[in-house]
mmCIF file of C-alpha atoms in Angstrom:
data_model
loop_
_atom_site.group_PDB
_atom_site.id
_atom_site.type_symbol
_atom_site.label_atom_id
_atom_site.label_comp_id
_atom_site.label_asym_id
_atom_site.label_seq_id
_atom_site.Cartn_x
_atom_site.Cartn_y
_atom_site.Cartn_z
ATOM 1 C CA MET A 1 -0.101 -0.129 0.160
ATOM 2 C CA ILE A 2 1.264 3.594 -0.651
ATOM 3 C CA CYS A 3 0.600 6.185 1.618
ATOM 4 C CA LEU A 4 0.169 9.533 0.283
ATOM 5 C CA CYS A 5 1.063 12.183 3.028
ATOM 6 C CA ASP A 6 0.109 15.086 1.536
ATOM 7 C CA ALA A 7 -3.361 13.610 0.364
ATOM 8 C CA PRO A 8 -6.329 15.210 1.520
ATOM 9 C CA PRO A 9 -8.425 13.353 3.865
ATOM 10 C CA LEU A 10 -11.649 11.459 2.657
ATOM 11 C CA ILE A 11 -14.854 11.711 3.763
ATOM 12 C CA GLN A 12 -17.286 8.842 3.490
ATOM 13 C CA LEU A 13 -20.749 9.891 2.236
ATOM 14 C CA GLY A 14 -22.661 6.580 2.771
ATOM 15 C CA GLN A 15 -23.204 4.733 -0.516
ATOM 16 C CA GLY A 16 -22.383 7.813 -2.335
ATOM 17 C CA GLY A 17 -18.647 7.070 -2.111
ATOM 18 C CA SER A 18 -16.084 9.404 -0.628
ATOM 19 C CA VAL A 19 -15.305 12.703 -1.567
ATOM 20 C CA ALA A 20 -11.987 14.473 -0.828
ATOM 21 C CA LEU A 21 -11.792 17.135 1.703
ATOM 22 C CA GLU A 22 -11.200 20.874 -0.340
ATOM 23 C CA LEU A 23 -9.733 23.199 1.658
ATOM 24 C CA GLY A 24 -11.813 26.189 0.044
ATOM 25 C CA TRP A 25 -14.756 24.476 0.989
ATOM 26 C CA LEU A 26 -14.106 23.844 4.452
ATOM 27 C CA ALA A 27 -13.177 27.419 4.529
ATOM 28 C CA GLN A 28 -16.291 28.456 3.313
ATOM 29 C CA CYS A 29 -18.180 26.643 5.639
ATOM 30 C CA LEU A 30 -16.336 27.678 8.825
ATOM 31 C CA GLU A 31 -16.958 31.347 7.459
ATOM 32 C CA GLN A 32 -20.641 30.461 7.881
ATOM 33 C CA ALA A 33 -20.387 29.328 11.140
ATOM 34 C CA ALA A 34 -18.182 32.151 12.350
ATOM 35 C CA LEU A 35 -20.970 34.371 10.865
ATOM 36 C CA ALA A 36 -23.464 32.886 12.599
ATOM 37 C CA ALA A 37 -21.555 32.916 16.013
ATOM 38 C CA GLY A 38 -21.027 36.475 15.165
ATOM 39 C CA TYR A 39 -17.654 37.038 14.038
ATOM 40 C CA GLU A 40 -17.383 39.292 11.184
ATOM 41 C CA ASP A 41 -13.875 39.165 10.405
ATOM 42 C CA TRP A 42 -12.763 35.511 10.803
ATOM 43 C CA PRO A 43 -9.507 33.642 9.864
ATOM 44 C CA ALA A 44 -11.240 30.817 7.917
ATOM 45 C CA ALA A 45 -8.872 29.852 5.948
ATOM 46 C CA ASP A 46 -6.149 29.465 8.631
ATOM 47 C CA VAL A 47 -8.537 27.526 10.701
ATOM 48 C CA ALA A 48 -9.362 25.407 8.080
ATOM 49 C CA ARG A 49 -5.896 24.837 7.609
ATOM 50 C CA SER A 50 -5.517 23.957 11.178
ATOM 51 C CA VAL A 51 -8.061 21.289 10.913
ATOM 52 C CA THR A 52 -6.638 19.452 7.920
ATOM 53 C CA ASP A 53 -2.954 19.726 9.864
ATOM 54 C CA PHE A 54 -5.099 18.159 12.941
ATOM 55 C CA LEU A 55 -6.530 15.485 10.907
ATOM 56 C CA HIS A 56 -3.338 14.307 9.288
ATOM 57 C CA ALA A 57 -1.436 14.377 12.744
ATOM 58 C CA HIS A 58 -4.062 12.211 14.346
ATOM 59 C CA GLY A 59 -3.632 9.840 11.476
ATOM 60 C CA THR A 60 -7.171 8.431 12.597
ATOM 61 C CA PRO A 61 -8.594 5.723 9.715
ATOM 62 C CA GLN A 62 -9.833 6.909 6.474
ATOM 63 C CA PRO A 63 -12.106 8.000 5.299
ATOM 64 C CA TYR A 64 -13.874 9.846 7.924
ATOM 65 C CA THR A 65 -17.633 9.371 8.567
ATOM 66 C CA LEU A 66 -19.267 12.915 8.663
ATOM 67 C CA GLU A 67 -20.049 12.648 12.140
ATOM 68 C CA HIS A 68 -16.436 11.578 13.044
ATOM 69 C CA PHE A 69 -15.259 14.854 10.696
ATOM 70 C CA LYS A 70 -17.880 17.225 12.689
ATOM 71 C CA LEU A 71 -16.367 16.097 15.962
ATOM 72 C CA ALA A 72 -12.940 16.561 14.673
ATOM 73 C CA VAL A 73 -13.497 19.751 13.366
ATOM 74 C CA ASN A 74 -15.233 21.026 16.807
ATOM 75 C CA ARG A 75 -12.313 19.776 18.329
ATOM 76 C CA VAL A 76 -10.016 22.109 17.033
ATOM 77 C CA LEU A 77 -12.402 24.940 17.149
ATOM 78 C CA ARG A 78 -12.659 24.496 20.754
ATOM 79 C CA GLY A 79 -8.673 23.842 21.106
ATOM 80 C CA ILE A 80 -7.942 27.184 19.664
ATOM 81 C CA GLY A 81 -10.580 29.129 21.724
ATOM 82 C CA TYR A 82 -13.714 29.449 19.282
ATOM 83 C CA ASP A 83 -16.346 27.266 21.417
ATOM 84 C CA GLU A 84 -19.055 29.578 20.487
ATOM 85 C CA VAL A 85 -18.320 28.541 16.468
ATOM 86 C CA ALA A 86 -18.594 24.876 16.912
ATOM 87 C CA PRO A 87 -22.085 24.324 17.064
ATOM 88 C CA HIS A 88 -22.501 26.458 13.970
ATOM 89 C CA PHE A 89 -20.117 24.061 11.841
ATOM 90 C CA LEU A 90 -22.786 22.270 9.191
ATOM 91 C CA ARG A 91 -25.624 23.000 11.075
ATOM 92 C CA GLY A 92 -27.783 23.290 8.317
ATOM 93 C CA GLY A 93 -26.411 20.038 6.946
ATOM 94 C CA LEU A 94 -24.243 19.227 4.117
ATOM 95 C CA GLU A 95 -24.299 20.712 0.387
ATOM 96 C CA LEU A 96 -23.536 18.604 -2.353
ATOM 97 C CA HIS A 97 -22.424 19.378 -5.832
ATOM 98 C CA SER A 98 -22.780 17.753 -8.884
ATOM 99 C CA SER A 99 -21.433 18.815 -12.468
ATOM 100 C CA LEU A 100 -23.917 17.638 -15.321
ATOM 101 C CA LEU A 101 -20.858 17.771 -17.633
ATOM 102 C CA ASP A 102 -19.559 14.832 -15.779
ATOM 103 C CA LEU A 103 -22.494 12.891 -16.048
ATOM 104 C CA VAL A 104 -22.452 13.484 -19.915
ATOM 105 C CA ARG A 105 -19.163 12.274 -20.315
ATOM 106 C CA GLU A 106 -20.243 8.695 -18.952
ATOM 107 C CA VAL A 107 -22.934 8.391 -22.098
ATOM 108 C CA PRO A 108 -22.183 8.326 -25.824
ATOM 109 C CA PRO A 109 -22.334 11.492 -27.800
ATOM 110 C CA GLY A 110 -25.865 12.054 -28.442
ATOM 111 C CA PHE A 111 -27.641 9.481 -26.005
ATOM 112 C CA LEU A 112 -30.048 11.720 -24.735
ATOM 113 C CA MET A 113 -31.615 8.779 -22.715
ATOM 114 C CA GLY A 114 -28.722 7.631 -21.680
ATOM 115 C CA PHE A 115 -27.774 11.009 -20.064
ATOM 116 C CA PHE A 116 -31.237 11.257 -18.183
ATOM 117 C CA LYS A 117 -30.565 7.776 -17.068
ATOM 118 C CA ALA A 118 -26.830 8.874 -15.526
ATOM 119 C CA CYS A 119 -28.617 11.942 -14.054
ATOM 120 C CA GLU A 120 -30.899 9.686 -12.113
ATOM 121 C CA VAL A 121 -28.093 7.480 -11.219
ATOM 122 C CA GLY A 122 -25.990 10.670 -10.182
ATOM 123 C CA CYS A 123 -29.055 11.742 -7.823
ATOM 124 C CA GLN A 124 -29.492 8.286 -6.348
ATOM 125 C CA ARG A 125 -25.731 8.138 -5.404
ATOM 126 C CA LEU A 126 -25.837 11.742 -3.836
ATOM 127 C CA LEU A 127 -28.898 11.345 -1.969
ATOM 128 C CA SER A 128 -28.056 7.635 -0.603
ATOM 129 C CA SER A 129 -26.227 8.679 2.324
ATOM 130 C CA GLY A 130 -29.363 10.778 3.581
ATOM 131 C CA LEU A 131 -26.585 13.362 4.805
ATOM 132 C CA ALA A 132 -27.360 16.078 2.228
ATOM 133 C CA THR A 133 -29.551 18.735 2.693
ATOM 134 C CA ARG A 134 -28.716 20.933 -0.360
ATOM 135 C CA ILE A 135 -27.822 19.674 -3.697
ATOM 136 C CA VAL A 136 -26.463 21.748 -6.457
ATOM 137 C CA PHE A 137 -26.281 20.597 -10.318
ATOM 138 C CA GLU A 138 -23.889 22.845 -12.113
ATOM 139 C CA ASP A 139 -22.974 23.353 -15.865
ATOM 140 C CA LEU A 140 -26.569 22.659 -17.198
ATOM 141 C CA HIS A 141 -26.111 24.710 -20.411
ATOM 142 C CA PHE A 142 -22.742 23.244 -21.150
ATOM 143 C CA ALA A 143 -24.267 19.812 -20.723
ATOM 144 C CA VAL A 144 -27.130 20.268 -22.766
ATOM 145 C CA LYS A 145 -25.018 21.591 -25.612
ATOM 146 C CA MET A 146 -22.549 18.721 -25.568
ATOM 147 C CA VAL A 147 -24.891 15.913 -25.426
ATOM 148 C CA LEU A 148 -26.778 17.528 -28.220
ATOM 149 C CA GLY A 149 -23.492 18.157 -29.867
ATOM 150 C CA ARG A 150 -24.488 21.907 -30.695
ATOM 151 C CA SER A 151 -21.810 24.933 -30.406
ATOM 152 C CA HIS A 152 -24.621 27.791 -29.645
ATOM 153 C CA TRP A 153 -27.999 27.368 -27.721
ATOM 154 C CA SER A 154 -30.626 27.015 -29.696
ATOM 155 C CA SER A 155 -34.628 26.454 -29.267
ATOM 156 C CA HIS A 156 -33.872 22.850 -28.962
ATOM 157 C CA CYS A 157 -31.362 23.049 -26.436
ATOM 158 C CA GLN A 158 -33.686 24.859 -24.280
ATOM 159 C CA SER A 159 -36.647 22.435 -24.921
ATOM 160 C CA VAL A 160 -34.032 19.533 -23.302
ATOM 161 C CA ALA A 161 -32.938 21.652 -20.727
ATOM 162 C CA ASP A 162 -36.363 22.093 -19.635
ATOM 163 C CA GLU A 163 -37.158 18.464 -19.523
ATOM 164 C CA LEU A 164 -33.897 17.727 -17.618
ATOM 165 C CA VAL A 165 -34.928 20.119 -15.126
ATOM 166 C CA ASP A 166 -38.311 18.751 -14.623
ATOM 167 C CA PHE A 167 -36.430 15.092 -14.509
ATOM 168 C CA LEU A 168 -34.007 16.181 -12.017
ATOM 169 C CA ARG A 169 -36.676 17.552 -9.919
ATOM 170 C CA ALA A 170 -38.689 14.687 -10.100
ATOM 171 C CA SER A 171 -35.590 12.315 -9.421
ATOM 172 C CA VAL A 172 -34.719 14.271 -6.484
ATOM 173 C CA LEU A 173 -38.058 13.973 -5.073
ATOM 174 C CA LYS A 174 -38.202 10.148 -6.032
ATOM 175 C CA ALA A 175 -34.770 9.748 -4.065
ATOM 176 C CA THR A 176 -35.558 11.520 -1.163
ATOM 177 C CA GLY A 177 -39.210 10.919 -0.091
ATOM 178 C CA PRO A 178 -40.653 13.152 2.896
ATOM 179 C CA THR A 179 -37.288 14.066 3.779
ATOM 180 C CA LYS A 180 -36.537 18.151 2.870
ATOM 181 C CA VAL A 181 -33.532 18.633 0.657
ATOM 182 C CA THR A 182 -33.286 21.970 -1.458
ATOM 183 C CA PHE A 183 -31.559 21.679 -4.801
ATOM 184 C CA MET A 184 -30.214 24.100 -7.407
ATOM 185 C CA ILE A 185 -29.445 23.961 -11.022
ATOM 186 C CA ARG A 186 -27.096 26.230 -12.627
#
């Protein structure tokens, strides 16, 4: 087995797989928690680096569960004197992003039904853990143009985009049931 010492820690998202901890995302989440705790100007980037250093130094088995990760962040926040920020970290739940371009690349060019199926499977994968409270699907226009093989936006592209938005909405509702999940497509 090869040890990648500088590799970012992994966070387990249930059956949805694992994601690498991104320093920018962590800094943004910490910034939101600090704002909720009343800190206007807060060194979120420095604290995010402290959290990743802590996770590397304590070498617990990877990937981390989301709960274990939140506990580790809370421990760091309390250790550096920001006890009041800790309860606000990821209080609103987890936001996951998915690029529709990545899903388009999984299917042969022009295979529109395959793209819709890949979107449905992507929804199920993102929501299978039950951890996400917000999902953002990105690159709608680029993905539609790619699957249709178009270089410019057309009325047909708009029609497919409208169908895809309706399909994604139905897929999210089907995958979540009564659980409240907010989603955005851009």
